PDB file of C-alpha atoms in Angstrom:
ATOM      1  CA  UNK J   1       2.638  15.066 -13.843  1.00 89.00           C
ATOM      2  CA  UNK J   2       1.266  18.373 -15.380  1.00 95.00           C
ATOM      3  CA  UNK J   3      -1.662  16.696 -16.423  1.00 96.00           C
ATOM      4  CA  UNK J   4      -3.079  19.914 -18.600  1.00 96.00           C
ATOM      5  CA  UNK J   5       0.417  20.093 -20.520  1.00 97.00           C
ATOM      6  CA  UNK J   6       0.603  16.761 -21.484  1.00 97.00           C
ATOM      7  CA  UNK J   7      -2.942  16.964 -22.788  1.00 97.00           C
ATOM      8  CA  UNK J   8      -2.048  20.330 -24.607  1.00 98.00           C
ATOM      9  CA  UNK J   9       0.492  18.833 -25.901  1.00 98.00           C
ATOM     10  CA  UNK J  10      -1.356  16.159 -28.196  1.00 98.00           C
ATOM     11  CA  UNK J  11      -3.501  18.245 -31.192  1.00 98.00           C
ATOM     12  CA  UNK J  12      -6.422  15.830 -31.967  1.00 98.00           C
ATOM     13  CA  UNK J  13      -8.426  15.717 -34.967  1.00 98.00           C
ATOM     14  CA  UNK J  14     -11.640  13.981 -35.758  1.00 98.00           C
ATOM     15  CA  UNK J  15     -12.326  12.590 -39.092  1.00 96.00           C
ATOM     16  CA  UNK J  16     -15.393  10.835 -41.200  1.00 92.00           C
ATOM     17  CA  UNK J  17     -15.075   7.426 -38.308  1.00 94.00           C
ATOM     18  CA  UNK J  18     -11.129   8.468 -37.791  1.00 97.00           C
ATOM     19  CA  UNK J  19      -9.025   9.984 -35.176  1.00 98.00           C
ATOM     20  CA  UNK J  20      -5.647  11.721 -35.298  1.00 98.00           C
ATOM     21  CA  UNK J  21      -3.278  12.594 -32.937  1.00 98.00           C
ATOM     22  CA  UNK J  22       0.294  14.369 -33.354  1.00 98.00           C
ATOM     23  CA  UNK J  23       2.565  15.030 -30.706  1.00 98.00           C
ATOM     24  CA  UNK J  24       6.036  16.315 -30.690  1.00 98.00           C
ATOM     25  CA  UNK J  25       8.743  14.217 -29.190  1.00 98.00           C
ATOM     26  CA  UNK J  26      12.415  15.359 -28.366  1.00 97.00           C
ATOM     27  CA  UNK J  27      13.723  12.502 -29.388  1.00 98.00           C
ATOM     28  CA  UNK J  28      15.098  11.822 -32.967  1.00 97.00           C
ATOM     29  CA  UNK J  29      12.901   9.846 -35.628  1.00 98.00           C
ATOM     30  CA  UNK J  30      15.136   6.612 -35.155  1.00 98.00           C
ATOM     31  CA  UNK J  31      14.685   6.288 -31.630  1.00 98.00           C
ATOM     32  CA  UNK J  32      10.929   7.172 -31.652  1.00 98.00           C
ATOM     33  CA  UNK J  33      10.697   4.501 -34.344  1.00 98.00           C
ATOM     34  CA  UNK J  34      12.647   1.903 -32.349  1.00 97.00           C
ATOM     35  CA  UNK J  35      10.960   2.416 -29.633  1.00 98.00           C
ATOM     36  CA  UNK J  36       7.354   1.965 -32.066  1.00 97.00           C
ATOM     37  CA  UNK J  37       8.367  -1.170 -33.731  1.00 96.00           C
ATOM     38  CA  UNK J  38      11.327  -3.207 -31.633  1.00 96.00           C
ATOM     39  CA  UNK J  39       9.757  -5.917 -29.344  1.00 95.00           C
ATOM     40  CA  UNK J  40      11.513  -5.379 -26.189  1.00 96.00           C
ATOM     41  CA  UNK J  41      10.643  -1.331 -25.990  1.00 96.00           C
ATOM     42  CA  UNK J  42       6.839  -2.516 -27.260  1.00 95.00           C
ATOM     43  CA  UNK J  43       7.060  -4.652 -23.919  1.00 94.00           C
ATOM     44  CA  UNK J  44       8.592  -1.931 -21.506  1.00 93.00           C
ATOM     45  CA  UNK J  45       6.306   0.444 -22.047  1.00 95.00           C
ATOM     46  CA  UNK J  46       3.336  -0.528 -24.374  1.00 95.00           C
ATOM     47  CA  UNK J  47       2.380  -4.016 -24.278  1.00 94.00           C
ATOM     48  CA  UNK J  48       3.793  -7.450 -24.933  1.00 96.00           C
ATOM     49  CA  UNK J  49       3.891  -8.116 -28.671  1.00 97.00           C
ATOM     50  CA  UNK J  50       3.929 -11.415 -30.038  1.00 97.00           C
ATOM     51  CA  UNK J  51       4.061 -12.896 -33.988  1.00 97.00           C
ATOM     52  CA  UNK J  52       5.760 -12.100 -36.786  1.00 96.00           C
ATOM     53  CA  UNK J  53       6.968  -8.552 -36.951  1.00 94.00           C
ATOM     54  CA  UNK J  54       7.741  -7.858 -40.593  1.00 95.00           C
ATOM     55  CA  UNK J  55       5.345  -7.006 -43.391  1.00 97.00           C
ATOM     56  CA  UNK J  56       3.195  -9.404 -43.814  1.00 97.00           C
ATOM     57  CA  UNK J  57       3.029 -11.316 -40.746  1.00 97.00           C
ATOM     58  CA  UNK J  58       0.487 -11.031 -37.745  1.00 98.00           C
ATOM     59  CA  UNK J  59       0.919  -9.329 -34.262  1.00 97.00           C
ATOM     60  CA  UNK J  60      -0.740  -9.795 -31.413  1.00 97.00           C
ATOM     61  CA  UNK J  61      -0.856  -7.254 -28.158  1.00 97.00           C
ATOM     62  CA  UNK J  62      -1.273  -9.242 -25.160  1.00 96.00           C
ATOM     63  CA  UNK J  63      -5.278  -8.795 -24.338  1.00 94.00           C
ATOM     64  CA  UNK J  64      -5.482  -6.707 -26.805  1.00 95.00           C
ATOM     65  CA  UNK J  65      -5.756  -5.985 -30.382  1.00 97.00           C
ATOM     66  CA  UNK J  66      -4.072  -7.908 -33.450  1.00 97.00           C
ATOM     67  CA  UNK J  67      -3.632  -7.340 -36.775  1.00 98.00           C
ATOM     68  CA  UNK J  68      -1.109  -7.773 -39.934  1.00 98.00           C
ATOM     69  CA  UNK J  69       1.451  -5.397 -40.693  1.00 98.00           C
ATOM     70  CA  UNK J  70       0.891  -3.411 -44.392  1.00 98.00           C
ATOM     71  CA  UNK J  71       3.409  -1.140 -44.472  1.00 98.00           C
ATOM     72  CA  UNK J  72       7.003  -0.876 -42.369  1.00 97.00           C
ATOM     73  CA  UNK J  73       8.887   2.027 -43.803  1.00 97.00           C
ATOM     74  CA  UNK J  74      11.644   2.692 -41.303  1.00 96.00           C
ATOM     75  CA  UNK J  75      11.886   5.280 -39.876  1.00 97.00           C
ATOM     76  CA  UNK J  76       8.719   6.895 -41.071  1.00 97.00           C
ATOM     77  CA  UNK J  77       5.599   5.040 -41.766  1.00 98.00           C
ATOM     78  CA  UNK J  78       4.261   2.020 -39.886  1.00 98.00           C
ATOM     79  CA  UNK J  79       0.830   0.566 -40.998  1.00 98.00           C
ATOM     80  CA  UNK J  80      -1.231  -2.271 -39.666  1.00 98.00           C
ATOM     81  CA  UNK J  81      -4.215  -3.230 -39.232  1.00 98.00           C
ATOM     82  CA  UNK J  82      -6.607  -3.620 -35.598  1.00 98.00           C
ATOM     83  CA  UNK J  83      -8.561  -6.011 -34.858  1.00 97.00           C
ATOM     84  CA  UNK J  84     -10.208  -5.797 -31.645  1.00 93.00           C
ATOM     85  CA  UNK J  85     -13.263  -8.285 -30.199  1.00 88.00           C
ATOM     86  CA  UNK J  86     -16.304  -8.134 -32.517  1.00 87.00           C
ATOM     87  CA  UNK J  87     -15.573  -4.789 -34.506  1.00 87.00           C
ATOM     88  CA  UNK J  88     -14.500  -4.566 -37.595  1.00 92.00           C
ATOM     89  CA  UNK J  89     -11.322  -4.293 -38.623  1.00 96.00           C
ATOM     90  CA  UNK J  90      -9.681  -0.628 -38.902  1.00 98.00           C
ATOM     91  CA  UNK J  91      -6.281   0.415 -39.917  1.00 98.00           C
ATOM     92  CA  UNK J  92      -3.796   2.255 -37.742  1.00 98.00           C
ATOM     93  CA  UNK J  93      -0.826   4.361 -39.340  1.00 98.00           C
ATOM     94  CA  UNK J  94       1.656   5.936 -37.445  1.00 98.00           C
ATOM     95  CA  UNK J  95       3.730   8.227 -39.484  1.00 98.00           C
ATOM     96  CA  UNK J  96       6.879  10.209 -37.990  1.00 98.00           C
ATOM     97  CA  UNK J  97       8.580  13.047 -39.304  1.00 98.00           C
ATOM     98  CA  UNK J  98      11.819  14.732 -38.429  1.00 98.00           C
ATOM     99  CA  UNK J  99      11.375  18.799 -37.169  1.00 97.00           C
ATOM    100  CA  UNK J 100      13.749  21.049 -35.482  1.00 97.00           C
ATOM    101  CA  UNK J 101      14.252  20.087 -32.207  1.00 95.00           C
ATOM    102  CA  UNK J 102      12.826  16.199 -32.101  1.00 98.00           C
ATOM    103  CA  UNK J 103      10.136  14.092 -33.249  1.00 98.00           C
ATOM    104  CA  UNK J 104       6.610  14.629 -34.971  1.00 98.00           C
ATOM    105  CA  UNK J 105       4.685  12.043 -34.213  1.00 98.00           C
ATOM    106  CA  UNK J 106       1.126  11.183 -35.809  1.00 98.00           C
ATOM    107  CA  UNK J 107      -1.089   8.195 -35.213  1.00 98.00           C
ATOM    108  CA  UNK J 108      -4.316   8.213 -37.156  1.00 98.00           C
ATOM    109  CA  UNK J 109      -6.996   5.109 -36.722  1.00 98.00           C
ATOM    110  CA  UNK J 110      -9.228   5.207 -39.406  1.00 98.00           C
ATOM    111  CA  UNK J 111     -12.070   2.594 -40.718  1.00 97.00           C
ATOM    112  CA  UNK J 112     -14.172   2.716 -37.361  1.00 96.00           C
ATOM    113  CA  UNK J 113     -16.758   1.442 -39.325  1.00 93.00           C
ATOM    114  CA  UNK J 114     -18.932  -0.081 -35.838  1.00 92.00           C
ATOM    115  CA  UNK J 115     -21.870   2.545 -36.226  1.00 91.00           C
ATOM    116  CA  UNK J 116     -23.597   1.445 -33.097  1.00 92.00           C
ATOM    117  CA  UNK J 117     -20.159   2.224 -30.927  1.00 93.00           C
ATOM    118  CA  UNK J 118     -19.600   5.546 -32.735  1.00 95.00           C
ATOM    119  CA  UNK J 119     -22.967   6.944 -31.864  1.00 94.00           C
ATOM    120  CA  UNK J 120     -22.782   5.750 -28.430  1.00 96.00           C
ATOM    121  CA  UNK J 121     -19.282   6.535 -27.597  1.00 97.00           C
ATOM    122  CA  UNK J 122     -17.826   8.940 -30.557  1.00 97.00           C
ATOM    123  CA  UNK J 123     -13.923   8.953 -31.180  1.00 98.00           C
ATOM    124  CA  UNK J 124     -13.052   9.409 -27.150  1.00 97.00           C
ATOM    125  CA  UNK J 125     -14.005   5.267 -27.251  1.00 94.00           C
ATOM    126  CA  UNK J 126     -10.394   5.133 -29.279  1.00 96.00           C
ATOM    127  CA  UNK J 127      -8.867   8.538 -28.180  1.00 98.00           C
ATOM    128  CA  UNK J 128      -8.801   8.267 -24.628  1.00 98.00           C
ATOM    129  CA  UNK J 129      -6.883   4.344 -25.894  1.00 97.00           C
ATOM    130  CA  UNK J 130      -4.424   6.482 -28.302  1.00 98.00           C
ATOM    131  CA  UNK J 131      -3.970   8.992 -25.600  1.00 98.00           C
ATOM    132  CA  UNK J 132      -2.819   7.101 -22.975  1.00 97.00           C
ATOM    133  CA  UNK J 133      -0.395   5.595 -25.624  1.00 97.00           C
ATOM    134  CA  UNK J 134       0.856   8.916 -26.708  1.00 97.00           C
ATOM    135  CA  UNK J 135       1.743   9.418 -22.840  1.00 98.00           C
ATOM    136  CA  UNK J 136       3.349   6.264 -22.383  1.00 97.00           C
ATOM    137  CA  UNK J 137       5.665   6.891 -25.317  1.00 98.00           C
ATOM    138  CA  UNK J 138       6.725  10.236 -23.873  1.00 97.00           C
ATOM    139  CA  UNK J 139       7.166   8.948 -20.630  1.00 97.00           C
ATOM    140  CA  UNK J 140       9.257   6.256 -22.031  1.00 97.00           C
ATOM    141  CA  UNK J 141      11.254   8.425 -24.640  1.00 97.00           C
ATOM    142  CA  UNK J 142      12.265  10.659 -21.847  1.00 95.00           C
ATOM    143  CA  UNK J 143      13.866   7.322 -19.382  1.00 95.00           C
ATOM    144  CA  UNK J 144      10.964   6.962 -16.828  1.00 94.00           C
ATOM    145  CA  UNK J 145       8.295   4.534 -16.003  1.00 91.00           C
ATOM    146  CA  UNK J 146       4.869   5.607 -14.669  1.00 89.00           C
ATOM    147  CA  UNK J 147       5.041   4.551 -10.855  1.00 88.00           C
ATOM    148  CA  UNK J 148       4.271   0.956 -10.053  1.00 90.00           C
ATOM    149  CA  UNK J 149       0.180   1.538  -9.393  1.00 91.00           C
ATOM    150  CA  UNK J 150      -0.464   4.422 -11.455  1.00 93.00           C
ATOM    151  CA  UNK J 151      -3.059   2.717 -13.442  1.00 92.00           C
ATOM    152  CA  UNK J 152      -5.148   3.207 -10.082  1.00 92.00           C
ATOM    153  CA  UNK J 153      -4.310   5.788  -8.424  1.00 94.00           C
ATOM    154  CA  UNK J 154      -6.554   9.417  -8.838  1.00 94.00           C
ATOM    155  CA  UNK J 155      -3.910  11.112 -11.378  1.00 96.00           C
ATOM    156  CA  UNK J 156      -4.651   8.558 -14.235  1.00 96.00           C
ATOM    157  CA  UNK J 157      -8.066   8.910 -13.433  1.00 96.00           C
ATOM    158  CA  UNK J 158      -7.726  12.792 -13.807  1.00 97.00           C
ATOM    159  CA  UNK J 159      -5.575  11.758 -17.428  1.00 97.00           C
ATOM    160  CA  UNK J 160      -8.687  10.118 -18.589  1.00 97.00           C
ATOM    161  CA  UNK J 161     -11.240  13.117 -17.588  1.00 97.00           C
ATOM    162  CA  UNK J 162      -9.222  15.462 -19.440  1.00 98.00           C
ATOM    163  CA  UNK J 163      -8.333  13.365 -22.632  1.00 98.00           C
ATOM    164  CA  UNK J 164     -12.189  12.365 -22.815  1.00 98.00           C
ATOM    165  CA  UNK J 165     -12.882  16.235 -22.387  1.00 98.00           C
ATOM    166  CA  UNK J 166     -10.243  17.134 -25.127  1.00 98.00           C
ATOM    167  CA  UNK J 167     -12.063  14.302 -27.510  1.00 98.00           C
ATOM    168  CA  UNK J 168     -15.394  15.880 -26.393  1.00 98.00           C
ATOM    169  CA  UNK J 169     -13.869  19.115 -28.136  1.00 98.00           C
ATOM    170  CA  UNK J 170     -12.011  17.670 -30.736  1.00 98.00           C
ATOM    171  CA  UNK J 171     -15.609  15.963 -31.661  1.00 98.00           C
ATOM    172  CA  UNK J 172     -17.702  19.094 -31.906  1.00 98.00           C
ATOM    173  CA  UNK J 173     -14.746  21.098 -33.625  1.00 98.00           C
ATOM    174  CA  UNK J 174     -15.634  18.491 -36.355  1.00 98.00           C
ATOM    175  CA  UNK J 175     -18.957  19.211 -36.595  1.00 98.00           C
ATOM    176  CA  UNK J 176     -21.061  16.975 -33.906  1.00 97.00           C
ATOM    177  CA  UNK J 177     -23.569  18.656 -32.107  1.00 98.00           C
ATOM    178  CA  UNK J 178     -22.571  19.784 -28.680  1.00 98.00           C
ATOM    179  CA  UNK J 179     -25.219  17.659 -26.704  1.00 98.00           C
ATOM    180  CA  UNK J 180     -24.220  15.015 -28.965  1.00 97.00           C
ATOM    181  CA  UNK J 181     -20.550  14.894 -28.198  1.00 98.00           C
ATOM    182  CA  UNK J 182     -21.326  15.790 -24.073  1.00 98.00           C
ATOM    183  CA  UNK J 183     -23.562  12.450 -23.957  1.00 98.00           C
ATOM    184  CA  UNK J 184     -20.812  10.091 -26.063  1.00 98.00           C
ATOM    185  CA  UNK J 185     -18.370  11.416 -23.867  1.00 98.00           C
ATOM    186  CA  UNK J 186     -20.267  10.762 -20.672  1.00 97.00           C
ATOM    187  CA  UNK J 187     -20.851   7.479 -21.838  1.00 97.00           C
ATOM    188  CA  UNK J 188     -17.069   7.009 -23.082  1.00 97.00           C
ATOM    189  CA  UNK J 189     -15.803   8.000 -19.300  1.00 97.00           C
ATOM    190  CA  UNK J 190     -18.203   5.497 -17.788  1.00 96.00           C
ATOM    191  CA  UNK J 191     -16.502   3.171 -19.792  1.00 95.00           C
ATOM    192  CA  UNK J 192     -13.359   4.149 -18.895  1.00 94.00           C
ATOM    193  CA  UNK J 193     -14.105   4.224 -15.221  1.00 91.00           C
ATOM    194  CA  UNK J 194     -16.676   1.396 -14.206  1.00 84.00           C
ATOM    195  CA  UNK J 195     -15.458   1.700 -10.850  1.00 76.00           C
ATOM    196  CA  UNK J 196     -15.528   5.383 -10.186  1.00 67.00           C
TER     197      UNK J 196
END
């Protein structure tokens, strides 16, 4: 994998306790959406889903994050909300749009309202998450599967160094102080790689 491509390819913005990624897809708006909100793709190449999948009703990601759905407007806008261990709640909205050529694809998390893990970790705590998601989608839209392993071999642990350096970026582009976003992101990678 060209690891500095697919990170180019993703433009990331950091908001007041949001993050936003967009990332074009050559795939049409109907298949990206499939592929976003029918349960069997969720479990090829995200994770198993479980619950109710219409608005209204409650997922849940296996060992992961739940929520309710908001808003399911096919084959555009997808809002739900995340609930993940003891933070609160946030919302996550995933909005696609049709351009020459493919797919526009934007996620934006917003409502990171834990204070104490946004000053320690700053958005690369959810980025680096979102990131590897972006990837997985691509590699899935295109008809591949990362290699049995991947999630331990060096190359994913490259992925993560760069995405955590492009949130480092992405961070003081929005104002943080560079020493400020080097020592969340230092943290964040730690996180990321206990074992490294």
């Amino acid at each position: 994998m060209d690891i500095a491509a697919q990170i180019g390819a993703v433009k990331r913005q950091v908001g007041d306790r949001s993050v936003v990624l967009r990332r074009g897809y050559v795939a049409e708006p109907e298949d990206v959406w499939g592929a976003c909100t029918e349960r069997e793709r969720l479990n090829s190449w995200f994770l198993p889903v479980s619950g109710d999948l219409t608005v209204g009703g409650r997922y849940q990601l296996e060992d992961n994050a739940h929520g309710e759905i908001l808003r399911c407007q096919a084959p555009r806008l997808l809002q739900v909300t995340w609930e993940f261990g003891q933070a609160p709640p946030s919302t996550v909205e995933v909005r696609l749009k049709a351009v020459k050529g493919g797919t526009m694809f934007e996620l934006e998390h917003s409502g990171l309202d834990d204070e104490q893990q946004w000053d320690q970790f700053g958005p690369g705590a959810v980025g680096i998450g979102w990131d590897l998601v972006v990837l997985g989608l691509g590699v899935h839209l295109a008809g591949f599967k990362h290699p049995e392993g991947w999630e331990s071999s060096d190359e994913y642990y490259k992925y993560l160094a760069a995405s955590n350096d492009a949130w480092r970026a992405a961070y003081e582009a929005a104002g943080a102080q560079p020493n400020v976003a080097a020592a969340a992101a230092e943290r964040t990678l730690a996180a990321y790689t206990p074992s490294r």
